[in-house]
mmCIF file of C-alpha atoms in Angstrom:
data_model
loop_
_atom_site.group_PDB
_atom_site.id
_atom_site.type_symbol
_atom_site.label_atom_id
_atom_site.label_comp_id
_atom_site.label_asym_id
_atom_site.label_seq_id
_atom_site.Cartn_x
_atom_site.Cartn_y
_atom_site.Cartn_z
ATOM 1 C CA MET J 68 -23.377 22.585 286.788
ATOM 2 C CA LYS J 69 -20.634 19.466 285.067
ATOM 3 C CA ILE J 70 -18.689 20.865 281.984
ATOM 4 C CA PRO J 71 -20.563 19.834 279.218
ATOM 5 C CA GLN J 72 -18.140 16.680 277.424
ATOM 6 C CA ALA J 73 -18.424 15.991 273.584
ATOM 7 C CA VAL J 74 -18.938 12.311 272.909
ATOM 8 C CA LYS J 75 -15.753 11.109 271.460
ATOM 9 C CA ARG J 76 -15.464 9.292 267.922
ATOM 10 C CA PRO J 77 -12.949 7.105 267.405
ATOM 11 C CA GLN J 78 -11.252 7.569 263.765
ATOM 12 C CA LYS J 79 -8.395 6.508 261.508
ATOM 13 C CA PRO J 80 -5.841 9.051 260.105
ATOM 14 C CA LEU J 81 -6.031 9.725 256.649
ATOM 15 C CA SER J 82 -2.648 9.228 256.236
ATOM 16 C CA PRO J 83 0.858 8.943 258.324
ATOM 17 C CA ARG J 84 1.225 12.591 258.310
ATOM 18 C CA HIS J 85 -2.529 13.683 259.458
ATOM 19 C CA VAL J 86 -3.785 13.054 263.117
ATOM 20 C CA ALA J 87 -7.229 11.837 263.290
ATOM 21 C CA ASP J 88 -9.571 13.875 264.557
ATOM 22 C CA ASP J 89 -11.855 11.532 266.950
ATOM 23 C CA TRP J 90 -14.549 15.184 267.306
ATOM 24 C CA LYS J 91 -14.749 15.665 263.459
ATOM 25 C CA TYR J 92 -18.762 14.974 263.741
ATOM 26 C CA LEU J 93 -18.996 18.353 265.379
ATOM 27 C CA GLU J 94 -18.880 20.291 262.233
ATOM 28 C CA ASP J 95 -21.903 18.833 260.931
ATOM 29 C CA LEU J 96 -24.507 21.048 262.216
ATOM 30 C CA ASP J 97 -27.550 18.205 261.192
ATOM 31 C CA ASP J 98 -26.331 15.724 263.644
ATOM 32 C CA PRO J 99 -28.340 15.912 266.511
ATOM 33 C CA THR J 100 -25.377 15.080 268.865
ATOM 34 C CA THR J 101 -23.485 18.279 267.722
ATOM 35 C CA ASP J 102 -26.926 20.068 268.533
ATOM 36 C CA ALA J 103 -27.194 18.794 271.806
ATOM 37 C CA TYR J 104 -23.704 19.553 272.721
ATOM 38 C CA LEU J 105 -23.751 23.204 271.279
ATOM 39 C CA LYS J 106 -26.899 23.834 273.533
ATOM 40 C CA ALA J 107 -25.666 22.013 276.443
ATOM 41 C CA GLU J 108 -22.435 24.502 275.983
ATOM 42 C CA ASN J 109 -24.266 27.844 275.555
ATOM 43 C CA LYS J 110 -26.661 26.833 278.625
ATOM 44 C CA TYR J 111 -23.020 26.379 280.706
ATOM 45 C CA TYR J 112 -21.657 29.476 279.360
ATOM 46 C CA LYS J 113 -24.844 31.900 280.578
ATOM 47 C CA ALA J 114 -24.894 30.183 284.159
ATOM 48 C CA MET J 115 -21.129 30.878 284.533
ATOM 49 C CA MET J 116 -21.379 34.551 282.982
ATOM 50 C CA LYS J 117 -24.610 35.101 285.203
ATOM 51 C CA PRO J 118 -22.925 36.679 288.133
ATOM 52 C CA ILE J 119 -21.263 39.354 285.838
ATOM 53 C CA SER J 120 -23.676 39.753 283.270
ATOM 54 C CA ALA J 121 -24.195 43.442 284.215
ATOM 55 C CA LEU J 122 -20.397 43.909 283.885
ATOM 56 C CA GLN J 123 -20.395 42.468 280.568
ATOM 57 C CA LYS J 124 -23.126 44.849 279.164
ATOM 58 C CA GLU J 125 -21.018 47.960 280.683
ATOM 59 C CA LEU J 126 -17.998 46.896 279.208
ATOM 60 C CA PHE J 127 -19.849 46.133 276.091
ATOM 61 C CA GLU J 128 -21.404 49.831 276.015
ATOM 62 C CA GLU J 129 -17.656 51.236 277.037
ATOM 63 C CA MET J 130 -16.330 49.528 273.979
ATOM 64 C CA LYS J 131 -18.719 50.829 271.575
ATOM 65 C CA GLU J 132 -18.335 54.563 272.690
ATOM 66 C CA ARG J 133 -14.492 54.278 271.628
ATOM 67 C CA THR J 134 -15.239 52.711 268.422
ATOM 68 C CA ALA J 135 -16.125 54.808 265.269
ATOM 69 C CA GLU J 136 -19.846 53.545 264.004
ATOM 70 C CA ASP J 137 -19.379 55.437 261.260
ATOM 71 C CA ASP J 138 -15.782 54.911 260.108
ATOM 72 C CA SER J 139 -14.177 54.303 256.634
ATOM 73 C CA SER J 140 -11.356 52.827 255.027
ATOM 74 C CA ILE J 141 -8.800 55.407 252.592
ATOM 75 C CA PRO J 142 -10.004 55.298 248.784
ATOM 76 C CA GLU J 143 -7.988 53.562 247.024
ATOM 77 C CA ARG J 144 -7.400 53.912 243.004
ATOM 78 C CA ASP J 145 -7.979 51.004 240.469
ATOM 79 C CA GLY J 146 -8.207 52.357 237.230
ATOM 80 C CA GLU J 147 -10.837 55.451 236.561
ATOM 81 C CA TYR J 148 -12.394 54.463 239.960
ATOM 82 C CA TRP J 149 -11.739 55.098 243.882
ATOM 83 C CA TYR J 150 -12.306 52.019 246.258
ATOM 84 C CA TYR J 151 -12.986 52.300 249.390
ATOM 85 C CA ILE J 152 -15.269 50.612 252.387
ATOM 86 C CA ARG J 153 -17.089 52.785 255.102
ATOM 87 C CA TYR J 154 -19.871 51.694 257.811
ATOM 88 C CA GLN J 155 -23.264 53.393 259.082
ATOM 89 C CA LYS J 156 -24.168 53.840 262.062
ATOM 90 C CA GLY J 157 -26.189 51.133 263.574
ATOM 91 C CA GLN J 158 -25.325 48.884 260.972
ATOM 92 C CA GLN J 159 -23.197 45.518 261.594
ATOM 93 C CA TYR J 160 -21.831 45.261 258.187
ATOM 94 C CA PRO J 161 -19.934 47.441 255.740
ATOM 95 C CA LEU J 162 -20.899 49.140 252.403
ATOM 96 C CA PHE J 163 -18.243 48.521 249.695
ATOM 97 C CA CYS J 164 -18.179 51.946 247.527
ATOM 98 C CA ARG J 165 -16.696 54.003 244.577
ATOM 99 C CA LYS J 166 -16.359 56.857 242.873
ATOM 100 C CA ARG J 167 -15.381 57.676 239.176
ATOM 101 C CA GLU J 168 -11.970 59.707 238.614
ATOM 102 C CA THR J 169 -12.024 61.859 241.504
ATOM 103 C CA LEU J 170 -13.360 61.539 245.141
ATOM 104 C CA GLU J 171 -15.465 64.639 244.842
ATOM 105 C CA ALA J 172 -17.459 62.517 242.299
ATOM 106 C CA THR J 173 -21.130 60.702 243.557
ATOM 107 C CA GLU J 174 -20.774 57.801 245.545
ATOM 108 C CA GLU J 175 -21.895 54.369 244.136
ATOM 109 C CA VAL J 176 -22.908 52.053 247.240
ATOM 110 C CA TYR J 177 -22.057 48.637 244.857
ATOM 111 C CA PHE J 178 -22.604 46.283 247.808
ATOM 112 C CA ASP J 179 -24.164 46.582 250.580
ATOM 113 C CA HIS J 180 -23.691 43.544 253.223
ATOM 114 C CA ASN J 181 -26.368 45.026 255.475
ATOM 115 C CA ALA J 182 -29.171 44.437 252.612
ATOM 116 C CA ILE J 183 -28.129 40.811 252.440
ATOM 117 C CA ALA J 184 -27.270 40.046 256.231
ATOM 118 C CA ALA J 185 -31.222 41.456 256.941
ATOM 119 C CA LYS J 186 -32.674 38.594 255.102
ATOM 120 C CA HIS J 187 -30.772 35.568 256.685
ATOM 121 C CA SER J 188 -29.804 34.382 260.123
ATOM 122 C CA TYR J 189 -25.921 34.142 259.365
ATOM 123 C CA CYS J 190 -23.862 36.167 256.688
ATOM 124 C CA ASP J 191 -20.613 36.094 255.788
ATOM 125 C CA VAL J 192 -18.937 37.425 252.813
ATOM 126 C CA GLY J 193 -15.393 36.501 251.992
ATOM 127 C CA TYR J 194 -13.953 38.339 249.298
ATOM 128 C CA VAL J 195 -15.489 40.877 246.661
ATOM 129 C CA ASP J 196 -14.067 41.621 243.905
ATOM 130 C CA VAL J 197 -14.963 43.633 240.523
ATOM 131 C CA SER J 198 -14.113 42.459 236.854
ATOM 132 C CA PRO J 199 -11.042 44.661 235.011
ATOM 133 C CA ASN J 200 -13.462 46.689 233.305
ATOM 134 C CA HIS J 201 -15.029 47.324 236.640
ATOM 135 C CA ARG J 202 -18.620 45.935 235.203
ATOM 136 C CA ILE J 203 -19.348 42.826 236.433
ATOM 137 C CA MET J 204 -18.916 42.073 240.597
ATOM 138 C CA ALA J 205 -18.577 38.697 242.125
ATOM 139 C CA TYR J 206 -18.678 37.916 245.671
ATOM 140 C CA ALA J 207 -18.221 34.925 248.024
ATOM 141 C CA ILE J 208 -21.017 34.404 250.477
ATOM 142 C CA ASP J 209 -21.434 31.853 253.178
ATOM 143 C CA LEU J 210 -24.981 31.613 254.718
ATOM 144 C CA GLU J 211 -24.491 28.470 256.533
ATOM 145 C CA GLY J 212 -21.889 29.450 258.904
ATOM 146 C CA ASN J 213 -19.311 26.200 257.331
ATOM 147 C CA GLU J 214 -17.234 28.115 255.212
ATOM 148 C CA ARG J 215 -18.376 26.548 252.158
ATOM 149 C CA TYR J 216 -18.986 30.217 250.645
ATOM 150 C CA THR J 217 -20.874 30.579 246.882
ATOM 151 C CA LEU J 218 -19.610 32.140 244.176
ATOM 152 C CA ARG J 219 -22.470 34.992 242.818
ATOM 153 C CA PHE J 220 -22.215 37.513 240.544
ATOM 154 C CA ARG J 221 -23.922 41.360 239.579
ATOM 155 C CA ASP J 222 -24.028 43.465 236.795
ATOM 156 C CA LEU J 223 -23.054 46.640 238.099
ATOM 157 C CA GLU J 224 -24.417 48.445 235.188
ATOM 158 C CA THR J 225 -27.874 47.541 235.431
ATOM 159 C CA ASN J 226 -27.490 46.193 239.072
ATOM 160 C CA GLU J 227 -29.161 42.643 238.526
ATOM 161 C CA GLU J 228 -27.756 39.787 239.620
ATOM 162 C CA LEU J 229 -26.685 36.827 237.314
ATOM 163 C CA PRO J 230 -28.239 33.585 237.233
ATOM 164 C CA ILE J 231 -25.065 32.078 238.112
ATOM 165 C CA ALA J 232 -24.075 30.543 241.168
ATOM 166 C CA ILE J 233 -20.848 28.189 242.043
ATOM 167 C CA GLU J 234 -21.807 26.333 245.118
ATOM 168 C CA GLY J 235 -18.730 24.811 247.652
ATOM 169 C CA VAL J 236 -15.684 27.062 246.953
ATOM 170 C CA SER J 237 -13.405 28.632 248.997
ATOM 171 C CA SER J 238 -13.880 32.512 249.790
ATOM 172 C CA CYS J 239 -10.841 33.429 246.743
ATOM 173 C CA PHE J 240 -11.031 33.582 243.594
ATOM 174 C CA GLU J 241 -8.992 35.871 240.877
ATOM 175 C CA TRP J 242 -10.532 37.561 237.709
ATOM 176 C CA LYS J 243 -8.535 36.646 234.248
ATOM 177 C CA THR J 244 -10.969 38.729 231.792
ATOM 178 C CA ASN J 245 -13.620 40.743 231.977
ATOM 179 C CA GLN J 246 -15.813 37.813 231.468
ATOM 180 C CA SER J 247 -13.947 34.755 233.101
ATOM 181 C CA PHE J 248 -12.048 34.061 236.180
ATOM 182 C CA PHE J 249 -10.187 31.218 238.315
ATOM 183 C CA PHE J 250 -12.028 29.756 241.837
ATOM 184 C CA ILE J 251 -11.128 26.751 244.048
ATOM 185 C CA LYS J 252 -13.815 24.036 244.891
ATOM 186 C CA LEU J 253 -13.627 22.610 248.616
ATOM 187 C CA ASP J 254 -14.123 18.549 248.469
ATOM 188 C CA GLU J 255 -16.235 16.464 250.867
ATOM 189 C CA ASN J 256 -14.095 17.310 253.778
ATOM 190 C CA ASP J 257 -14.139 21.036 253.041
ATOM 191 C CA ARG J 258 -10.341 21.043 251.986
ATOM 192 C CA PRO J 259 -9.528 23.621 248.768
ATOM 193 C CA LEU J 260 -8.014 21.141 246.353
ATOM 194 C CA GLN J 261 -9.461 21.885 243.233
ATOM 195 C CA LEU J 262 -8.851 24.736 240.701
ATOM 196 C CA TYR J 263 -11.296 25.313 238.241
ATOM 197 C CA PHE J 264 -11.711 28.048 235.657
ATOM 198 C CA ARG J 265 -15.127 29.579 234.538
ATOM 199 C CA ASP J 266 -16.638 31.616 231.656
ATOM 200 C CA LEU J 267 -19.483 33.425 232.075
ATOM 201 C CA THR J 268 -20.560 33.141 228.765
ATOM 202 C CA LEU J 269 -20.637 29.363 229.509
ATOM 203 C CA SER J 270 -21.966 26.818 231.549
ATOM 204 C CA GLU J 271 -19.020 24.620 231.950
ATOM 205 C CA ASN J 272 -16.469 24.808 235.031
ATOM 206 C CA VAL J 273 -13.466 23.447 233.740
ATOM 207 C CA LEU J 274 -10.869 21.823 235.913
ATOM 208 C CA ILE J 275 -7.236 23.111 235.771
ATOM 209 C CA TYR J 276 -5.317 21.311 238.525
ATOM 210 C CA GLU J 277 -6.405 18.845 241.436
ATOM 211 C CA GLU J 278 -4.138 18.568 244.659
ATOM 212 C CA LYS J 279 -3.672 14.918 245.669
ATOM 213 C CA ASP J 280 -1.702 15.441 248.637
ATOM 214 C CA THR J 281 -4.404 16.348 251.214
ATOM 215 C CA SER J 282 -1.990 17.972 253.254
ATOM 216 C CA PHE J 283 -1.596 20.756 250.977
ATOM 217 C CA PHE J 284 -3.982 23.164 250.428
ATOM 218 C CA LEU J 285 -4.835 25.377 247.589
ATOM 219 C CA GLY J 286 -5.260 29.431 247.588
ATOM 220 C CA LEU J 287 -5.211 31.870 244.718
ATOM 221 C CA ASP J 288 -3.588 35.622 244.445
ATOM 222 C CA SER J 289 -2.513 37.997 241.613
ATOM 223 C CA SER J 290 0.570 39.485 241.361
ATOM 224 C CA GLU J 291 0.682 43.448 241.817
ATOM 225 C CA SER J 292 1.445 44.218 238.589
ATOM 226 C CA ASP J 293 -1.641 42.360 237.755
ATOM 227 C CA GLU J 294 -0.170 40.732 235.006
ATOM 228 C CA TYR J 295 -0.054 36.948 236.843
ATOM 229 C CA ILE J 296 -2.095 34.894 238.972
ATOM 230 C CA PHE J 297 -0.490 32.324 241.435
ATOM 231 C CA LEU J 298 -2.008 29.147 242.339
ATOM 232 C CA GLY J 299 -0.177 28.211 245.635
ATOM 233 C CA ALA J 300 -0.341 24.566 247.164
ATOM 234 C CA SER J 301 0.876 25.256 251.099
ATOM 235 C CA GLY J 302 1.853 22.637 253.215
ATOM 236 C CA TYR J 303 3.232 22.156 257.649
ATOM 237 C CA ASP J 304 6.432 23.270 256.382
ATOM 238 C CA ALA J 305 6.658 23.568 252.198
ATOM 239 C CA ASN J 306 5.193 25.122 249.549
ATOM 240 C CA GLU J 307 4.876 25.289 245.975
ATOM 241 C CA ILE J 308 3.657 28.291 243.436
ATOM 242 C CA TRP J 309 2.204 27.722 239.869
ATOM 243 C CA TYR J 310 1.715 31.055 237.793
ATOM 244 C CA HIS J 311 -0.301 32.078 234.897
ATOM 245 C CA ARG J 312 0.441 34.851 232.187
ATOM 246 C CA ILE J 313 -3.579 36.423 232.254
ATOM 247 C CA THR J 314 -2.518 37.647 228.375
ATOM 248 C CA ASP J 315 -2.089 33.993 227.535
ATOM 249 C CA LEU J 316 -4.802 32.553 225.382
ATOM 250 C CA GLY J 317 -5.347 29.275 227.458
ATOM 251 C CA HIS J 318 -5.822 28.775 231.186
ATOM 252 C CA ASP J 319 -2.895 26.360 231.965
ATOM 253 C CA PHE J 320 -0.464 27.577 234.946
ATOM 254 C CA HIS J 321 3.243 26.609 235.132
ATOM 255 C CA CYS J 322 5.127 25.358 238.342
ATOM 256 C CA PHE J 323 7.906 27.825 239.299
ATOM 257 C CA MET J 324 9.574 25.697 241.458
ATOM 258 C CA PRO J 325 8.218 21.950 242.701
ATOM 259 C CA ARG J 326 8.091 21.622 246.471
ATOM 260 C CA LEU J 327 10.842 20.603 248.909
ATOM 261 C CA GLU J 328 10.629 19.376 252.147
ATOM 262 C CA GLY J 329 11.145 22.565 254.518
ATOM 263 C CA HIS J 330 11.514 24.773 251.660
ATOM 264 C CA GLU J 331 9.320 27.835 251.746
ATOM 265 C CA TYR J 332 8.964 31.116 249.217
ATOM 266 C CA GLU J 333 7.199 33.989 248.090
ATOM 267 C CA LEU J 334 7.171 34.741 244.660
ATOM 268 C CA CYS J 335 6.322 38.579 243.349
ATOM 269 C CA HIS J 336 6.436 40.000 239.687
ATOM 270 C CA HIS J 337 7.984 42.797 238.404
ATOM 271 C CA ASN J 338 8.720 44.057 234.870
ATOM 272 C CA GLU J 339 10.345 40.854 233.102
ATOM 273 C CA SER J 340 11.906 39.259 236.309
ATOM 274 C CA PHE J 341 10.150 37.321 239.056
ATOM 275 C CA LEU J 342 11.455 37.982 242.782
ATOM 276 C CA ILE J 343 11.761 35.050 245.219
ATOM 277 C CA VAL J 344 11.336 35.288 249.011
ATOM 278 C CA SER J 345 13.058 32.087 250.150
ATOM 279 C CA ASN J 346 14.441 30.390 253.032
ATOM 280 C CA ASP J 347 16.746 27.935 251.065
ATOM 281 C CA LYS J 348 19.724 27.135 253.130
ATOM 282 C CA ALA J 349 18.779 30.979 254.973
ATOM 283 C CA VAL J 350 16.136 30.665 258.178
ATOM 284 C CA ASN J 351 16.129 34.191 257.933
ATOM 285 C CA PHE J 352 15.000 34.165 254.319
ATOM 286 C CA GLN J 353 16.883 35.936 251.279
ATOM 287 C CA ILE J 354 15.568 37.232 247.971
ATOM 288 C CA PHE J 355 16.495 36.344 244.726
ATOM 289 C CA LYS J 356 15.680 37.582 241.138
ATOM 290 C CA THR J 357 15.662 35.746 237.949
ATOM 291 C CA SER J 358 14.004 36.019 234.204
ATOM 292 C CA ILE J 359 10.447 35.116 233.766
ATOM 293 C CA TYR J 360 11.753 32.856 230.709
ATOM 294 C CA GLU J 361 14.341 31.335 233.091
ATOM 295 C CA VAL J 362 12.747 30.809 236.093
ATOM 296 C CA GLU J 363 14.994 27.450 237.074
ATOM 297 C CA ARG J 364 16.788 27.415 240.464
ATOM 298 C CA GLU J 365 20.364 27.478 238.686
ATOM 299 C CA HIS J 366 19.344 31.155 237.001
ATOM 300 C CA TRP J 367 18.164 32.708 240.509
ATOM 301 C CA ALA J 368 20.640 35.807 241.405
ATOM 302 C CA LEU J 369 20.914 36.838 244.939
ATOM 303 C CA VAL J 370 19.581 40.227 245.848
ATOM 304 C CA GLN J 371 19.653 40.280 249.256
ATOM 305 C CA GLY J 372 21.469 37.684 251.376
ATOM 306 C CA HIS J 373 20.732 35.798 254.274
ATOM 307 C CA ASN J 374 21.377 37.947 257.719
ATOM 308 C CA PRO J 375 21.193 35.858 260.814
ATOM 309 C CA GLU J 376 19.962 39.083 262.581
ATOM 310 C CA VAL J 377 17.335 39.832 260.510
ATOM 311 C CA PHE J 378 14.136 37.849 259.721
ATOM 312 C CA ILE J 379 12.415 38.967 256.011
ATOM 313 C CA GLU J 380 8.788 38.680 256.374
ATOM 314 C CA GLY J 381 7.745 39.503 252.659
ATOM 315 C CA LEU J 382 8.169 41.525 249.891
ATOM 316 C CA THR J 383 5.866 44.319 248.692
ATOM 317 C CA VAL J 384 6.300 45.072 244.620
ATOM 318 C CA PHE J 385 5.623 48.884 243.084
ATOM 319 C CA HIS J 386 6.574 49.728 239.397
ATOM 320 C CA ASP J 387 9.392 51.981 240.683
ATOM 321 C CA PHE J 388 10.023 50.697 244.095
ATOM 322 C CA TRP J 389 10.001 47.703 246.246
ATOM 323 C CA ILE J 390 9.357 47.293 250.061
ATOM 324 C CA ILE J 391 10.883 44.786 252.026
ATOM 325 C CA SER J 392 9.415 43.900 255.556
ATOM 326 C CA GLU J 393 12.169 42.913 258.094
ATOM 327 C CA ARG J 394 11.984 42.413 261.688
ATOM 328 C CA HIS J 395 15.043 42.988 263.807
ATOM 329 C CA LYS J 396 15.546 42.958 267.544
ATOM 330 C CA ALA J 397 12.043 41.593 267.666
ATOM 331 C CA LEU J 398 11.011 45.120 265.900
ATOM 332 C CA PRO J 399 9.454 45.189 262.641
ATOM 333 C CA ARG J 400 11.038 47.972 259.977
ATOM 334 C CA LEU J 401 10.323 48.977 256.323
ATOM 335 C CA LYS J 402 13.522 48.956 253.830
ATOM 336 C CA ILE J 403 12.410 50.847 251.002
ATOM 337 C CA MET J 404 14.991 49.887 247.554
ATOM 338 C CA PRO J 405 13.960 52.584 244.796
ATOM 339 C CA LEU J 406 14.569 51.394 241.195
ATOM 340 C CA THR J 407 14.992 54.725 240.010
ATOM 341 C CA GLY J 408 16.658 58.283 240.454
ATOM 342 C CA GLY J 409 19.836 56.981 242.139
ATOM 343 C CA ILE J 410 18.497 56.527 245.390
ATOM 344 C CA LYS J 411 20.436 54.165 247.574
ATOM 345 C CA PRO J 412 17.964 51.639 250.184
ATOM 346 C CA TYR J 413 17.035 52.940 253.135
ATOM 347 C CA TRP J 414 14.494 52.107 256.270
ATOM 348 C CA LEU J 415 11.568 54.357 257.596
ATOM 349 C CA GLN J 416 12.568 55.619 260.871
ATOM 350 C CA MET J 417 9.921 54.931 263.468
ATOM 351 C CA PRO J 418 9.650 57.748 266.250
ATOM 352 C CA GLU J 419 9.119 55.519 269.216
ATOM 353 C CA GLU J 420 11.250 52.636 270.552
ATOM 354 C CA ALA J 421 7.897 49.724 270.805
ATOM 355 C CA TYR J 422 5.543 49.538 267.806
ATOM 356 C CA GLU J 423 4.060 47.485 265.136
ATOM 357 C CA LEU J 424 4.198 48.304 261.503
ATOM 358 C CA THR J 425 2.960 46.921 258.729
ATOM 359 C CA THR J 426 2.665 47.606 254.856
ATOM 360 C CA SER J 427 -0.291 47.427 252.465
ATOM 361 C CA GLU J 428 0.064 46.345 248.636
ATOM 362 C CA GLY J 429 -2.465 48.964 247.308
ATOM 363 C CA ARG J 430 -4.267 48.496 243.990
ATOM 364 C CA ASP J 431 -1.826 50.850 241.608
ATOM 365 C CA TYR J 432 1.049 48.974 241.020
ATOM 366 C CA ARG J 433 2.578 52.547 239.564
ATOM 367 C CA ALA J 434 1.915 54.485 242.578
ATOM 368 C CA GLU J 435 4.688 56.652 243.803
ATOM 369 C CA SER J 436 3.831 56.707 247.379
ATOM 370 C CA PHE J 437 2.226 53.630 249.533
ATOM 371 C CA ARG J 438 0.042 53.145 252.726
ATOM 372 C CA TYR J 439 1.566 51.689 255.873
ATOM 373 C CA TRP J 440 -0.136 51.305 259.291
ATOM 374 C CA TYR J 441 1.950 52.066 262.722
ATOM 375 C CA SER J 442 0.676 51.295 266.025
ATOM 376 C CA THR J 443 2.477 52.179 269.309
#
């Protein structure tokens, strides 16, 4: 049986920085050629795997037995609620749950992925988040498998879906107020290039920013302090970050530092300062600090300089301490930097010689502890 070969349709590159994709038409599931090719691939796969089909079933059942089908995440505090997700045995998708004030309170399942998936042949939920007052839930859902999401909303007090659906968006969005948010729309080639603002009490989507360089993609994130929203434009070896203070009356973003070829940086907020993890003249990155009122490069003060033996992977910021994620001699490590009590910086000590280690931002900026994942 011959291996299926997709037909090549020569394309012109979009710019000198692009590589032409001669098989881009395969993204169009309505194209008869795409449909025929996928069916041929599936037929070939079944034929090749038929001799070991019994072993496949055996391995699947063994892996299933080793997986906790009723697993759940550790609850995280956000305001007056504890949020977590959990799975039920026999169901494929998670339940999004919360409890008010204490973990002994009655559980509220505010989003059931399984209930929606049962009505569709495909269902991917990219992101679920509640408004700052915990009343309105927004979720990005893809029912086609093309990663073009639709933003939908539900009133958690009445459990009613709001008559609002914003189609053709990426899976990321960020709340500004209890009734307004920012989101990113995709262009005709599924590139995230436009930032919009929407007030749920109004019908208009307001264009805030449009990326003109198609080699850069847009993404949204919020600061750990929940005081800023960051808009990132990321390319192959450079990026640019814009920031918006949530308490500002308007919805404009300000460029922190314009993009420069080869310059990559990460931005965090802490009290009256921005923290910058930058590879400017530092292949392993270094950390700077500057006032939120003076963001120009000449005002940056060095916090941790470049070390040729230590790679800085990221920075997690809490109100009373910072965590620097580093990699030294191929192993990850976490450097804790207390900001109160006169305690000197220190590294978490791991009991074994080889391991993986990551940290979590968490929902509570003023938490006195943090969570990390350790695996050997």
